[in-house]
Short mmCIF file of C-alpha atoms in Angstrom, two decimals:
data_model
loop_
_atom_site.label_atom_id
_atom_site.label_comp_id
_atom_site.label_asym_id
_atom_site.label_seq_id
_atom_site.Cartn_x
_atom_site.Cartn_y
_atom_site.Cartn_z
CA MET K 11 31.47 12.69 -3.74
CA ASN K 12 29.91 9.79 -5.67
CA ALA K 13 31.69 6.68 -4.39
CA GLY K 14 30.63 4.67 -7.43
CA VAL K 15 33.05 6.65 -9.64
CA LEU K 16 36.19 6.27 -7.50
CA PRO K 17 37.23 2.80 -8.73
CA THR K 18 36.76 3.86 -12.34
CA LEU K 19 38.84 6.99 -11.76
CA GLY K 20 41.67 4.76 -10.56
CA LEU K 21 41.39 2.73 -13.74
CA LEU K 22 41.64 5.91 -15.81
CA VAL K 23 44.89 6.84 -14.10
CA SER K 24 46.20 3.30 -14.46
CA ALA K 25 45.35 3.26 -18.16
CA SER K 26 47.26 6.47 -18.78
CA THR K 27 50.30 4.99 -17.02
CA HIS K 28 50.46 1.51 -18.52
CA LEU K 29 49.33 1.95 -22.10
CA ALA K 30 52.29 2.27 -24.45
CA VAL K 31 52.34 5.62 -26.14
CA THR K 32 55.21 7.75 -27.46
CA GLY K 33 56.28 10.95 -25.77
CA GLN K 34 54.89 12.93 -28.67
CA SER K 35 51.59 11.09 -28.44
CA MET K 36 51.35 11.74 -24.71
CA ALA K 37 52.04 15.41 -25.20
CA LEU K 38 49.14 15.68 -27.62
CA LEU K 39 47.01 13.40 -25.45
CA ARG K 40 47.22 15.48 -22.28
CA PRO K 41 44.61 18.13 -23.27
CA ARG K 42 42.11 15.42 -24.21
CA LEU K 43 42.85 13.42 -21.08
CA ALA K 44 42.35 16.55 -18.97
CA ALA K 45 38.96 17.11 -20.58
CA LEU K 46 37.93 13.50 -19.92
CA LEU K 47 38.99 13.73 -16.29
CA ALA K 48 37.07 17.00 -15.91
CA LEU K 49 33.90 15.29 -17.11
CA CYS K 50 34.54 12.47 -14.68
CA ALA K 51 34.96 14.96 -11.85
CA CYS K 52 31.58 16.48 -12.73
CA ALA K 53 30.02 13.04 -12.47
CA MET K 54 31.59 12.56 -9.04
CA ALA K 55 30.39 15.95 -7.82
CA ALA K 56 26.79 15.37 -8.93
CA PRO K 57 24.43 15.07 -5.94
CA ALA K 58 22.89 11.71 -5.13
CA ALA K 59 19.57 11.11 -6.85
CA ALA K 60 18.09 9.16 -3.94
CA ALA K 61 19.53 9.19 -0.44
CA ASN K 62 19.16 6.34 2.04
CA VAL K 63 16.00 6.46 4.10
CA SER K 64 16.51 7.81 7.62
CA ILE K 65 15.50 5.36 10.34
CA THR K 66 13.84 8.09 12.39
CA THR K 67 11.35 8.94 9.62
CA CYS K 68 9.85 5.45 9.36
CA ARG K 69 8.04 5.31 12.69
CA SER K 70 5.78 8.31 12.92
CA PHE K 71 2.48 9.58 14.26
CA CYS K 72 -0.62 11.09 12.71
CA GLY K 73 -2.81 12.69 15.34
CA ASN K 74 -2.91 10.11 18.14
CA ILE K 75 -2.32 7.10 15.87
CA THR K 76 1.09 5.44 15.60
CA VAL K 77 2.18 4.60 12.05
CA ASP K 78 4.70 1.76 12.12
CA TYR K 79 5.72 -1.27 10.06
CA PRO K 80 4.26 -2.62 7.79
CA PHE K 81 2.63 0.78 7.22
CA ALA K 82 4.43 4.04 6.53
CA LEU K 83 3.94 7.65 5.54
CA HIS K 84 7.31 7.99 3.77
CA ALA K 85 8.68 6.35 0.62
CA GLY K 86 11.00 3.41 1.34
CA CYS K 87 9.56 2.77 4.79
CA GLY K 88 7.23 -0.09 5.64
CA HIS K 89 6.46 -3.08 3.43
CA ALA K 90 6.08 -2.54 -0.32
CA GLY K 91 2.63 -4.16 -0.24
CA PHE K 92 1.36 -1.18 1.79
CA ARG K 93 3.07 1.62 -0.16
CA ASP K 94 1.03 4.66 -1.23
CA LEU K 95 -1.75 3.62 1.15
CA LEU K 96 -1.76 5.92 4.20
CA TYR K 97 -1.67 9.73 4.23
CA CYS K 98 -1.71 12.18 7.13
CA ILE K 99 -3.93 15.16 6.30
CA ASP K 100 -4.44 17.84 8.99
CA ARG K 101 -3.49 15.31 11.70
CA THR K 102 -6.09 12.87 10.35
CA LEU K 103 -4.89 9.49 9.10
CA MET K 104 -6.50 8.57 5.78
CA LEU K 105 -6.38 5.34 3.77
CA HIS K 106 -6.76 5.58 0.01
CA LEU K 107 -7.97 2.79 -2.29
CA PRO K 108 -9.50 2.70 -5.79
CA SER K 109 -12.95 2.76 -4.17
CA GLY K 110 -12.24 5.99 -2.27
CA SER K 111 -10.69 7.48 0.85
CA TYR K 112 -11.45 6.36 4.41
CA ARG K 113 -10.62 7.79 7.79
CA VAL K 114 -8.49 5.41 9.87
CA LEU K 115 -9.96 5.21 13.37
CA ASP K 116 -7.56 2.65 14.78
CA VAL K 117 -4.50 0.56 13.89
CA ASP K 118 -4.29 -2.64 15.94
CA TYR K 119 -0.75 -3.99 15.57
CA ALA K 120 -1.30 -6.88 17.98
CA TYR K 121 -4.25 -8.36 16.04
CA ARG K 122 -3.25 -6.94 12.63
CA GLY K 123 -6.37 -4.92 12.02
CA LEU K 124 -7.44 -1.50 10.76
CA THR K 125 -10.76 0.16 11.56
CA LEU K 126 -12.02 2.45 8.79
CA HIS K 127 -14.86 4.97 8.59
CA ASP K 128 -16.74 5.95 5.44
CA PRO K 129 -18.78 9.12 6.12
CA ALA K 130 -21.30 8.21 3.40
CA MET K 131 -22.04 4.81 4.92
CA SER K 132 -25.36 4.04 6.62
CA ASP K 133 -25.54 2.80 10.21
CA CYS K 134 -28.24 2.12 12.79
CA ARG K 135 -28.98 5.82 13.30
CA ALA K 136 -29.17 7.03 9.70
CA ILE K 137 -29.87 5.52 6.28
CA ASP K 138 -27.93 7.21 3.50
CA ARG K 139 -29.10 6.13 0.04
CA SER K 140 -29.41 7.57 -3.44
CA PRO K 141 -30.33 6.09 -6.85
CA GLY K 142 -26.74 6.53 -8.04
CA GLY K 143 -25.31 4.79 -4.97
CA ARG K 144 -23.90 6.27 -1.77
CA GLY K 145 -20.65 5.35 -0.07
CA ASN K 146 -17.29 3.98 -1.09
CA GLY K 147 -17.83 0.32 -0.44
CA PHE K 148 -14.48 -1.43 -0.56
CA VAL K 149 -12.35 -2.24 -3.61
CA VAL K 150 -8.64 -3.07 -3.40
CA GLU K 151 -6.05 -3.31 -6.19
CA PRO K 152 -5.40 -6.91 -7.34
CA TRP K 153 -1.68 -6.66 -6.50
CA ARG K 154 -2.51 -5.46 -2.98
CA ALA K 155 -5.23 -8.05 -2.31
CA PRO K 156 -2.86 -10.64 -0.74
CA PHE K 157 -1.85 -8.04 1.86
CA LEU K 158 -5.13 -6.27 2.68
CA ALA K 159 -8.77 -7.40 2.88
CA PRO K 160 -11.84 -6.91 5.11
CA ASP K 161 -11.96 -9.21 8.11
CA PRO K 162 -14.02 -12.44 7.70
CA ASP K 163 -16.21 -11.23 10.61
CA ASN K 164 -17.06 -7.98 8.81
CA VAL K 165 -20.54 -7.82 7.23
CA PHE K 166 -21.52 -5.57 4.32
CA LEU K 167 -25.22 -4.69 4.25
CA LEU K 168 -26.10 -3.68 0.67
CA LEU K 169 -29.22 -1.53 0.49
CA GLY K 170 -31.74 -1.02 -2.31
CA CYS K 171 -30.02 -3.16 -4.95
CA ARG K 172 -31.84 -3.53 -8.27
CA ALA K 173 -33.07 -6.87 -9.58
CA SER K 174 -30.53 -6.56 -12.39
CA SER K 175 -27.67 -6.40 -9.89
CA PRO K 176 -24.88 -8.97 -10.36
CA LEU K 177 -25.78 -10.15 -6.86
CA PHE K 178 -28.99 -11.77 -8.10
CA GLN K 179 -28.10 -12.95 -11.57
CA GLY K 180 -28.57 -16.67 -12.04
CA PHE K 181 -30.68 -17.16 -8.89
CA PRO K 182 -33.26 -14.30 -8.77
CA ASP K 183 -35.59 -16.13 -6.39
CA ARG K 184 -33.04 -17.59 -3.96
CA HIS K 185 -30.65 -14.71 -3.14
CA LEU K 186 -27.77 -17.03 -2.36
CA PRO K 187 -25.23 -14.30 -1.58
CA CYS K 188 -27.44 -12.80 1.14
CA ARG K 189 -26.68 -14.43 4.45
CA ASN K 190 -25.76 -13.54 8.00
CA VAL K 191 -22.08 -12.99 8.79
CA SER K 192 -20.90 -13.76 12.34
CA GLY K 193 -24.46 -13.45 13.62
CA MET K 194 -25.09 -10.10 11.92
CA GLY K 195 -27.62 -9.73 9.12
CA CYS K 196 -30.50 -7.78 7.65
CA GLY K 197 -33.13 -9.21 10.02
CA ASP K 198 -31.60 -7.39 13.00
CA TYR K 199 -30.67 -4.37 10.89
CA TYR K 200 -34.34 -3.87 10.00
CA GLY K 201 -34.91 -3.16 13.69
CA CYS K 202 -32.72 -0.02 13.67
CA PRO K 203 -34.45 3.32 14.34
CA ALA K 204 -32.88 4.69 11.16
CA TRP K 205 -35.61 2.98 9.12
CA ASP K 206 -38.29 5.07 10.86
CA ASP K 207 -36.56 8.27 9.80
CA TYR K 208 -36.05 6.86 6.31
CA GLY K 209 -39.83 6.45 6.02
CA ARG K 210 -40.01 2.82 4.97
CA ARG K 211 -39.25 -0.07 7.32
CA PRO K 212 -38.96 -3.51 5.70
CA SER K 213 -41.12 -6.20 7.23
CA GLY K 214 -41.31 -9.97 7.15
CA ALA K 215 -38.40 -12.35 6.78
CA ALA K 216 -34.84 -11.13 6.76
CA TYR K 217 -34.67 -10.95 2.99
CA GLY K 218 -38.39 -10.69 2.40
CA SER K 219 -40.38 -12.16 -0.43
CA ALA K 220 -39.70 -9.23 -2.72
CA VAL K 221 -37.25 -9.55 -5.57
CA PRO K 222 -34.81 -8.08 -4.87
CA PRO K 223 -34.71 -7.77 -1.06
CA GLU K 224 -34.44 -4.36 0.57
CA CYS K 225 -31.16 -5.44 2.23
CA CYS K 226 -28.59 -8.06 1.32
CA ALA K 227 -25.90 -9.04 3.83
CA VAL K 228 -22.69 -10.40 2.34
CA SER K 229 -19.17 -11.20 3.46
CA TRP K 230 -16.10 -9.95 1.60
CA GLY K 231 -15.18 -13.49 0.65
CA ALA K 232 -18.50 -13.96 -1.19
CA ILE K 233 -17.97 -11.18 -3.76
CA ARG K 234 -14.36 -9.89 -3.33
CA ALA K 235 -15.30 -6.32 -4.26
CA VAL K 236 -17.97 -4.07 -2.75
CA ASN K 237 -18.50 -1.54 -5.53
CA VAL K 238 -21.83 0.08 -4.65
CA SER K 239 -22.57 1.59 -8.06
CA ARG K 240 -21.41 -1.46 -10.05
CA LEU K 241 -23.58 -3.70 -7.88
CA GLN K 242 -26.48 -1.32 -8.70
CA CYS K 243 -27.22 -0.62 -5.04
CA GLU K 244 -28.36 2.66 -3.46
CA GLY K 245 -26.13 2.48 -0.42
CA TYR K 246 -24.55 0.21 2.14
CA SER K 247 -23.66 -0.27 5.76
CA SER K 248 -20.81 -2.21 7.31
CA ALA K 249 -20.37 -3.67 10.78
CA TYR K 250 -17.85 -5.94 12.43
CA SER K 251 -17.59 -8.18 15.45
CA LEU K 252 -14.56 -8.43 17.73
CA ALA K 253 -16.50 -10.42 20.35
CA PRO K 254 -19.71 -12.47 20.49
CA VAL K 255 -22.65 -10.39 19.24
CA ARG K 256 -24.61 -8.92 22.13
CA ALA K 257 -28.33 -9.45 22.65
CA GLU K 258 -29.39 -5.87 21.89
CA GLY K 259 -29.17 -6.55 18.16
CA ALA K 260 -28.00 -4.13 15.50
CA GLY K 261 -27.99 -1.24 17.95
CA GLY K 262 -24.98 -2.79 19.68
CA TRP K 263 -22.92 -3.53 16.57
CA ALA K 264 -19.65 -1.76 15.85
CA TYR K 265 -20.12 0.13 12.57
CA GLY K 266 -17.25 0.69 10.19
CA ILE K 267 -15.02 -1.50 8.05
CA ARG K 268 -12.65 -3.81 9.87
CA VAL K 269 -9.70 -4.65 7.62
CA ALA K 270 -7.10 -7.35 8.27
CA TRP K 271 -3.57 -7.28 6.88
CA ALA K 272 -1.09 -10.05 6.18
CA LEU K 273 2.61 -10.32 5.35
CA PRO K 274 4.43 -13.03 3.35
CA GLU K 275 5.86 -15.76 5.55
CA ALA K 276 9.38 -15.12 4.23
CA ASN K 277 9.19 -11.50 5.29
CA ARG K 278 8.71 -12.35 8.96
CA GLY K 279 12.15 -13.89 9.32
CA PHE K 280 13.81 -11.08 7.40
CA CYS K 281 12.21 -8.31 9.45
CA GLY K 282 12.91 -10.10 12.73
CA ALA K 283 16.62 -10.38 11.90
CA CYS K 284 16.71 -6.76 10.80
CA ARG K 285 15.18 -5.48 14.01
CA ALA K 286 17.37 -7.74 16.17
CA THR K 287 20.45 -6.00 14.75
CA GLY K 288 19.12 -2.47 15.35
CA GLY K 289 17.69 -1.91 11.89
CA VAL K 290 14.30 -0.78 10.64
CA CYS K 291 12.38 -2.81 8.06
CA GLY K 292 11.74 -1.02 4.79
CA HIS K 293 11.82 -1.64 1.04
CA ASP K 294 13.57 -0.56 -2.14
CA VAL K 295 11.39 2.01 -3.89
CA GLU K 296 12.35 0.67 -7.33
CA SER K 297 12.61 -3.11 -6.98
CA ARG K 298 10.05 -3.35 -4.10
CA GLY K 299 12.39 -5.82 -2.41
CA ASP K 300 12.88 -5.93 1.36
CA LEU K 301 15.59 -3.69 2.84
CA CYS K 302 16.98 -3.38 6.33
CA LEU K 303 17.56 0.32 7.00
CA CYS K 304 20.75 0.74 9.04
CA GLY K 305 21.14 4.49 9.44
CA ASP K 306 23.44 5.79 6.73
CA TRP K 307 23.35 2.55 4.73
CA ASN K 308 20.89 -0.17 3.75
CA SER K 309 21.26 -3.95 3.80
CA THR K 310 19.45 -6.76 2.01
CA SER K 311 19.76 -8.92 5.14
CA ASN K 312 20.54 -7.19 8.48
CA CYS K 313 22.70 -4.48 9.98
CA ASP K 314 25.42 -6.93 11.05
CA SER K 315 26.09 -7.97 7.46
CA SER K 316 27.88 -5.11 5.75
CA ALA K 317 28.75 -7.51 2.92
CA ASP K 318 25.06 -7.45 1.99
CA ALA K 319 24.92 -3.68 1.64
CA ALA K 320 22.33 -2.71 -0.95
CA PRO K 321 23.82 -0.93 -4.00
CA SER K 322 22.96 2.75 -4.15
CA SER K 323 20.99 3.63 -7.25
CA ALA K 324 22.45 7.13 -6.98
CA ALA K 325 25.97 5.85 -7.76
CA ALA K 326 24.96 4.18 -11.02
CA PRO K 327 24.80 7.25 -13.32
CA GLY K 328 28.23 8.55 -12.28
CA ALA K 329 29.82 5.11 -12.58
CA ALA K 330 28.28 4.61 -16.01
CA ILE K 331 29.65 7.94 -17.23
CA ALA K 332 33.13 7.18 -15.90
CA ALA K 333 33.10 3.70 -17.47
CA LEU K 334 32.14 5.21 -20.80
CA LEU K 335 35.01 7.71 -20.58
CA LEU K 336 37.42 4.88 -19.78
CA ALA K 337 36.25 2.90 -22.80
CA LEU K 338 36.72 5.90 -25.07
CA LEU K 339 40.18 6.59 -23.66
CA ALA K 340 41.31 2.96 -24.01
CA SER K 341 39.98 2.82 -27.56
CA GLY K 342 41.92 5.93 -28.53
CA LEU K 343 45.20 4.77 -26.97
CA SER K 344 45.10 1.22 -28.28
CA SER K 345 44.79 2.46 -31.84
CA GLY K 346 48.34 3.88 -31.56
CA SER K 347 47.18 6.99 -33.34
CA ILE K 348 46.35 10.28 -31.67
CA ALA K 349 44.03 11.12 -34.52
CA ASN K 350 41.65 8.41 -33.34
CA ILE K 351 41.28 9.97 -29.89
#
């Protein structure tokens, strides 16, 4: 039964008792009142449009990877900044962004990092390029950017970019965006065996004397969006460093995209209080606000504060219908004329 209608039903009964009407008026009123109460009963019997999120669904697994806060596979779980991000497909965890889909190789909750794999990305063993651009690169929605971005120690190696690329506009002979990131750059990448198989190994300085260079190493912070086709490049590689770069050069790099995530400072206190009281941190699917999931009810603070219970959106339609019926009934009775009912 829809709990949001119960108080209004009581008001309906009270109105029929306290409003002054004649015996004849009440006799004629009863059929109409019965019809109004029947409609109200239908509203109460209607099933809830959106049930509370079950705590047990929020922490889950995909293959051998644990999916936990702030991430989630189910609506209402996790933080709203990471909604509609992860999907489990055939026991493979995938991350979807405007730039494409990536396989998630690892979720590091201690250091707040994700390791992603793009199958069309080049590495030290194979160069994958095409005139139209190969690989996803990395582009994130503006609203999600404060929560998710490649790690500062992640280098993007852009391959075969045209002279007309936005990378080189304004400084065609200096290549200011191209620089090593955490000790990783094109000079070492030119030493990879993949260039032998590709059939053309760049020579000379890291970025050469040619305009444009064969390879341009950039950090995420330098361009804020790695869109391979928009940058007019033929392909890219990506590598990251979790420790000091080893002496063996590009052959010892870790290839993939290392992504860091962040949460608002205010959220940390909320989620800590929620967990301390046995709750699970989640969010309202409509308002995107933080919710503490407490089993069969949700709270806007923690599971020890029932006074802060979040209103159920499912109760609103039934309550609105009952309130409308009450208004119509009161209007008809106050007129003192049954004809106005």
